Every structure is written in C-alpha cells, then in structure tokens.
Coordinates of C-alpha atoms in Angstrom, one line a residue:
S10 CA 107.0 80.4 114.0
I11 CA 103.7 82.3 113.6
L12 CA 104.1 84.1 116.9
E13 CA 107.7 85.0 115.9
L14 CA 106.5 86.2 112.5
N15 CA 103.7 88.3 114.1
R16 CA 106.4 89.9 116.5
Y17 CA 108.5 90.9 113.6
L18 CA 105.6 92.2 111.7
Q19 CA 104.5 94.4 114.7
K20 CA 108.2 95.6 115.2
I21 CA 108.4 96.5 111.5
K22 CA 105.1 98.4 111.7
E23 CA 106.4 100.3 114.8
I24 CA 109.8 101.1 113.0
E25 CA 108.2 102.2 109.8
T26 CA 105.4 104.3 111.4
K27 CA 107.5 106.1 113.9
P28 CA 108.9 108.7 111.4
F29 CA 105.3 109.7 110.6
G30 CA 104.2 110.0 114.2
L31 CA 101.7 107.2 113.6
R32 CA 100.8 104.0 115.3
A33 CA 100.3 100.7 113.5
S34 CA 96.6 100.9 113.9
H35 CA 96.6 104.2 112.1
V36 CA 98.4 102.6 109.2
M37 CA 95.9 99.8 109.0
C38 CA 93.1 102.4 108.6
L39 CA 95.0 104.3 106.0
Y40 CA 95.9 101.0 104.2
Y41 CA 92.3 99.9 103.9
L42 CA 91.1 103.3 102.9
G43 CA 93.8 103.3 100.3
R44 CA 92.4 100.1 98.9
N45 CA 88.9 101.4 98.8
P46 CA 88.8 104.8 97.1
E47 CA 85.0 104.7 97.1
G48 CA 85.3 105.3 100.9
M49 CA 84.6 103.1 103.9
T50 CA 82.5 103.6 107.0
A51 CA 83.9 103.3 110.4
T52 CA 82.0 100.0 110.7
E53 CA 83.7 98.7 107.6
L54 CA 87.0 99.8 108.8
T55 CA 86.4 98.0 112.1
E56 CA 85.8 94.8 110.3
A57 CA 88.7 95.2 107.9
C58 CA 91.2 96.1 110.5
R59 CA 89.8 93.6 113.0
E60 CA 89.8 96.2 115.7
D61 CA 87.1 97.2 118.2
K62 CA 84.8 100.2 117.5
A63 CA 86.5 102.4 120.2
A64 CA 89.9 101.9 118.7
I65 CA 88.8 102.7 115.2
S66 CA 86.9 105.8 116.6
R67 CA 90.1 107.1 118.2
N68 CA 92.1 106.4 115.0
V69 CA 89.6 108.1 112.8
S70 CA 89.6 111.2 115.0
S71 CA 93.3 111.3 115.0
L72 CA 93.6 110.9 111.3
V73 CA 91.0 113.5 110.6
E74 CA 92.8 115.9 112.9
R75 CA 96.0 115.2 111.1
G76 CA 94.3 115.9 107.8
L77 CA 95.0 112.4 106.4
I78 CA 91.3 111.3 106.1
R79 CA 88.0 113.2 105.7
G80 CA 84.3 112.3 105.9
D81 CA 81.1 113.9 105.1
F82 CA 80.2 114.6 108.8
Q83 CA 76.8 116.0 109.5
E84 CA 76.9 119.0 111.9
N85 CA 80.4 118.0 113.1
K86 CA 79.0 114.7 114.3
R87 CA 80.7 111.5 113.6
S88 CA 78.7 108.5 112.6
Y89 CA 79.7 104.9 111.9
R90 CA 77.7 105.2 108.7
T91 CA 79.6 108.2 107.4
K92 CA 81.9 107.4 104.4
L93 CA 85.6 108.1 105.1
Y94 CA 88.1 108.9 102.4
L95 CA 91.8 109.6 102.1
T96 CA 92.8 113.2 101.6
E97 CA 95.5 114.1 99.1
A98 CA 98.1 114.0 102.0
G99 CA 96.7 110.7 103.1
Q100 CA 96.9 109.2 99.6
S101 CA 100.5 110.4 99.4
L102 CA 101.3 108.8 102.7
V103 CA 99.7 105.5 101.7
E104 CA 101.8 105.5 98.6
T105 CA 104.9 105.8 100.8
I106 CA 103.6 103.1 103.2
D107 CA 102.9 100.8 100.2
R108 CA 106.5 101.1 99.1
R109 CA 107.8 100.3 102.5
I110 CA 105.4 97.3 102.8
D111 CA 106.6 96.1 99.3
A112 CA 110.3 96.4 100.4
A113 CA 109.6 94.5 103.7
M114 CA 107.6 91.8 101.9
T115 CA 110.2 91.4 99.1
L116 CA 112.9 91.0 101.7
G117 CA 110.8 88.7 103.9
G118 CA 109.9 86.5 100.9
S119 CA 113.4 86.4 99.3
G120 CA 114.5 82.8 98.6
L121 CA 110.9 81.6 97.9
T122 CA 109.7 80.7 94.5
D123 CA 106.5 82.2 93.2
Q124 CA 104.8 78.9 93.8
Q125 CA 106.0 78.6 97.3
R126 CA 104.8 82.2 98.1
E127 CA 101.4 81.5 96.5
N128 CA 101.1 78.2 98.5
F129 CA 102.0 79.9 101.7
Y130 CA 99.5 82.6 101.4
E131 CA 96.7 80.1 100.3
A132 CA 97.5 77.9 103.3
M133 CA 97.4 80.9 105.6
E134 CA 94.0 82.0 104.3
I135 CA 92.6 78.5 104.7
I136 CA 93.9 78.3 108.3
V137 CA 92.5 81.8 109.1
R138 CA 89.0 80.8 107.7
N139 CA 89.0 77.5 109.6
L140 CA 90.0 79.2 112.9
A141 CA 87.4 81.9 112.3
Q142 CA 84.8 79.2 111.9
Y143 CA 86.0 77.4 115.0
V144 CA 85.7 80.5 117.0
A145 CA 82.3 81.4 115.6
E146 CA 81.0 77.9 116.5
K147 CA 82.4 78.0 120.0
E148 CA 80.9 81.4 120.6
R149 CA 77.5 80.2 119.6
T150 CA 77.7 77.2 121.9
I151 CA 78.8 79.5 124.8
L152 CA 75.8 81.9 124.3

C-alpha cells in the first residue's frame, strides 16, 4: 500500500507540475521555501527535500533562471550558505501549488475522520523516525 501510495503521489506531482513546466523536485524546493519566508540555504533545502546536493543545485539554478527564487549571491557565485527566498512570482506559484495540494489531500483523505487522519500521520511519522534510526545505525556499523 505504501508503494502504491507513493506511485500515486509521484503521478499527482507530475500531473500538477506539468502545466508550469516544472518537475516534482522543483516543487519541493518551492514548497519548503514557501514554508520558510526567512529563507533557506541550499544545504537546508537538501535536508528538507531529502535530495542530494547536485540535484538541489540544478533545481536552484533552474528556479533562479525562471525568476521564482532569488539569493544574495556574491559576485554571481552560488554558495550552499547563501540564503534563498521566493520571489513574488515564486510566492504566487506556491499559493497555487498549495491549493492543488489541499485539493488532492482532501480527496485522498475523504472518508476518514479527523481522528483517523491524525492517527495515520502520527503513525507514519513514528515509522519514518524508526526507519531513519535503523538506517543510521546500520550505516555506522558498515563504516
């Protein structure tokens, strides 16, 4: 069920981002920047999006070129410590994306009570934390 849910989520991201000429990974960057108006560094975006540095670097470059995000870059050099922010166009797009996310989540969760929804998300967070701990422990023993 989790794999099937993930497939549908990826397909929804693809369907919903196509009209904007964006990829799902672009949307994740925009999403997290929208949640952090004080700005985020590329390193923070890497952690939040759970992507590798190279992918985030490509996404940042693309989103800067499209005028959706900006940063206070020194001498046209990008740094992982430079704070990135949404532009006005980026903020407007994030508002549209948020409405689409809300619509998809409302439909996806229809038929659930508020308590069932809360229990589901709480259980998923516990599972994610436990699996992250498992992976971290295994990686330590491998090294």
